[in-house]
């Protein structure tokens, strides 16, 4: 062992450590401390992003050479996943989980990115997933991203600090400004100009300051890890008071959004043709550069996300883009404008081909803009829009709305369609990336896309699935039933061939109860289950439970426990549909007592589901609430504000249910409390109407649900804060009962 370290150390000091690669040495120190001296990184000249991994000497150590820092990170990842059999997950880093000696590379491991950009983040993930994260939580995800080879992540934390300084400099008072930003989990939509103001009280100054400090750390870490942060810019959305201070400025209301009252929407838009726009842009970008350094020339800027332009005139649209871009270039001569292409999906009636051509045509050249083809796996637009008229664009996997948790995916599509797009005649595709709205489960469908970005041929799904589960449970000699369980999932839930199911599946117990319209829905919040539960979900859970009985060491693996809870969750969620269907048919033909009896199984499933979820720390409402409250220290007023915002996000999505149930979650404490009380109320209401021979009314149910939501959102969580019960024992009980 001494000899091993000595030689590696010598190798380490004889090679000059490139300053740009220090972040990777720090990553190794952080994630593989006992092997910190075993890795050598060095950068060579070369095109694109490529790496070679070799043995440093016959006595040990690993050398990664690369053309970019991102490629070196990816090289390290390929060695760790392919040769060592370990990985880093959303549930934690297991990179140090292997025996003392590093396996040899034995030859050479090479790789080359097939696209220059690997992107990560949907703008709304900063509301649905990361909003309350501490830097420790960020650190895990940033390592996850860097190792997988992502090089242009969105860096959207702490935007308000700079923006509000810009407004202050422009002469607005704190009062005029404070009515503008939304509550923490709703900020993405404020940045998009959809809504303004914060319910439950104005956004506290402490939040704005703390997030700014957090962003400095995030940006610095991204840079150290070879990623170019995609930074915010001034978009044009302003507090209405700006118009009072600048009566001649061209400021008009944007479009109203959702079912919100007038105080919340529309916001106001300062038109880019007005010289004030350019002044505020200069102010914004200068302040941002002063805060974070000269670290990026890529800016995220969206003006029309679910927000239509005031005019459809093509000259007008051309000028908006031209002036917006000119404002960026005036302050950063290398500025690249990154925009989401979601508007071309969500507002396709407005965005005709001519209008899109005019708008994009306002920006000169092809490389000065990057468009995210946000929903490429289900609703691509690049193909109908002539590859965005030659502008650079990124093939993105959206897959998840609001962090909804149903198992779903299409591995086949993810391993073939990006290559088709890249190889299509005249393609200007320059990247691949992930744009899920929330990060909850289904990790394999995200891993495979980021891995496909480094392979010019389609990954072989069965080989991939096998290696993936081996490193997930870090064991290459798993019981055969584990492989079988995952091949069943990869061929069913993750091989969705029903084009009408386009994203994670929503469970019907997460939506407002009704006697109709819940089951079998398609579209982007589909509830249709496109596989047979008994032969897929139930079967794979049974197989994994069998593996856990055969090899008890699996029960110590956090990802194994996560998976059996997640699959149990899907099993019970699907069984709920059967129970619900029975309740509906009973209601149409039977007595009040029969209805009461038919309602009970629904409530039992929710209680059972809560008890399985409660055994795993990743499925706790307590975690979401604790993360939120942590930002308040011991200021109870502030903590209550954050908790209220956290609760409304996952339930009513607005003070009065404006976007009700959009970001629903299946977490212990939410299922066994919130959803249970809603279904209790609903089943009691059904019994009551039967008994009183009253007619059933959806409007009454809806009103009851909003009332339940408003009172639940005002509660303060009283625990339990920690996991309850044993995972494996609880899962086995669920198998007996529901499989
Ligand atoms: C990888 O090795 C090949 C030769 O085997 C060489 O041509 C290439 O430049 C190397 N790339 C890097 C990044 O070291
Ligand atoms: C910022 O960085 C870019 C790219 O590294 C460089 O071209 C530019 O000159 C720098 N700008 C300033 C003001 O230092
Ligand atoms: C994937 O690899 C397996 C062998 O590991 C092979 O049997 C199968 O045909 C391959 N599938 C495809 C689509 O190439
Ligand atoms: C699935 O299994 C359940 C429970 O064993 C059973 O009641 C049901 O009939 C099965 N459904 C199908 C479609 O086979
Ligand atoms: C506690 O938070 C509230 C709301 O953000 C704030 O107004 C108040 O000043 C804070 N109190 C203390 C003691 O910091
Ligand atoms: C349902 O909830 C509403 C609102 O809280 C309440 O007024 C009503 O009494 C409840 N109905 C039943 C049957 O529990």
mmCIF file of C-alpha atoms in Angstrom, residues 407-411 442 444-445 461 468-469 473 482-496 531-533 535-541 543-544 563-564 566-567 570:
data_model
loop_
_atom_site.group_PDB
_atom_site.id
_atom_site.type_symbol
_atom_site.label_atom_id
_atom_site.label_comp_id
_atom_site.label_asym_id
_atom_site.label_seq_id
_atom_site.Cartn_x
_atom_site.Cartn_y
_atom_site.Cartn_z
ATOM 1 C CA UNK A 407 -42.871 6.056 -13.054
ATOM 2 C CA UNK A 408 -42.629 6.643 -16.785
ATOM 3 C CA UNK A 409 -40.082 6.842 -19.552
ATOM 4 C CA UNK A 410 -39.153 5.846 -23.032
ATOM 5 C CA UNK A 411 -35.573 4.623 -23.105
ATOM 6 C CA UNK A 442 -37.059 7.958 -12.557
ATOM 7 C CA UNK A 444 -32.536 6.073 -15.241
ATOM 8 C CA UNK A 445 -34.310 8.143 -17.896
ATOM 9 C CA UNK A 461 -30.788 -0.551 -23.484
ATOM 10 C CA UNK A 468 -26.856 0.746 -14.371
ATOM 11 C CA UNK A 469 -28.446 -1.460 -11.723
ATOM 12 C CA UNK A 473 -26.586 -1.410 -5.947
ATOM 13 C CA UNK A 482 -32.677 -8.026 -9.404
ATOM 14 C CA UNK A 483 -31.751 -8.074 -13.084
ATOM 15 C CA UNK A 484 -35.131 -9.531 -13.908
ATOM 16 C CA UNK A 485 -36.970 -6.905 -11.851
ATOM 17 C CA UNK A 486 -35.226 -4.089 -13.690
ATOM 18 C CA UNK A 487 -35.558 -5.632 -17.116
ATOM 19 C CA UNK A 488 -39.295 -5.851 -16.454
ATOM 20 C CA UNK A 489 -39.393 -2.126 -15.574
ATOM 21 C CA UNK A 490 -37.141 -1.113 -18.472
ATOM 22 C CA UNK A 491 -39.474 -2.966 -20.830
ATOM 23 C CA UNK A 492 -42.730 -1.596 -19.364
ATOM 24 C CA UNK A 493 -42.915 1.619 -17.316
ATOM 25 C CA UNK A 494 -39.683 2.802 -18.978
ATOM 26 C CA UNK A 495 -40.691 1.643 -22.414
ATOM 27 C CA UNK A 496 -43.898 3.607 -22.758
ATOM 28 C CA UNK A 531 -48.877 -1.029 -18.792
ATOM 29 C CA UNK A 532 -50.393 -3.913 -16.851
ATOM 30 C CA UNK A 533 -49.648 -3.364 -13.154
ATOM 31 C CA UNK A 535 -47.153 -8.270 -14.601
ATOM 32 C CA UNK A 536 -44.860 -5.238 -14.341
ATOM 33 C CA UNK A 537 -44.920 -3.150 -11.155
ATOM 34 C CA UNK A 538 -46.187 -5.893 -8.850
ATOM 35 C CA UNK A 539 -43.880 -8.438 -10.428
ATOM 36 C CA UNK A 540 -40.742 -6.321 -10.202
ATOM 37 C CA UNK A 541 -41.472 -5.455 -6.589
ATOM 38 C CA UNK A 543 -38.613 -9.914 -7.500
ATOM 39 C CA UNK A 544 -36.748 -7.212 -5.608
ATOM 40 C CA UNK A 563 -36.373 1.815 -5.245
ATOM 41 C CA UNK A 564 -38.509 -0.633 -3.309
ATOM 42 C CA UNK A 566 -40.806 3.961 -5.047
ATOM 43 C CA UNK A 567 -42.135 0.816 -6.726
ATOM 44 C CA UNK A 570 -46.524 3.089 -7.794
#
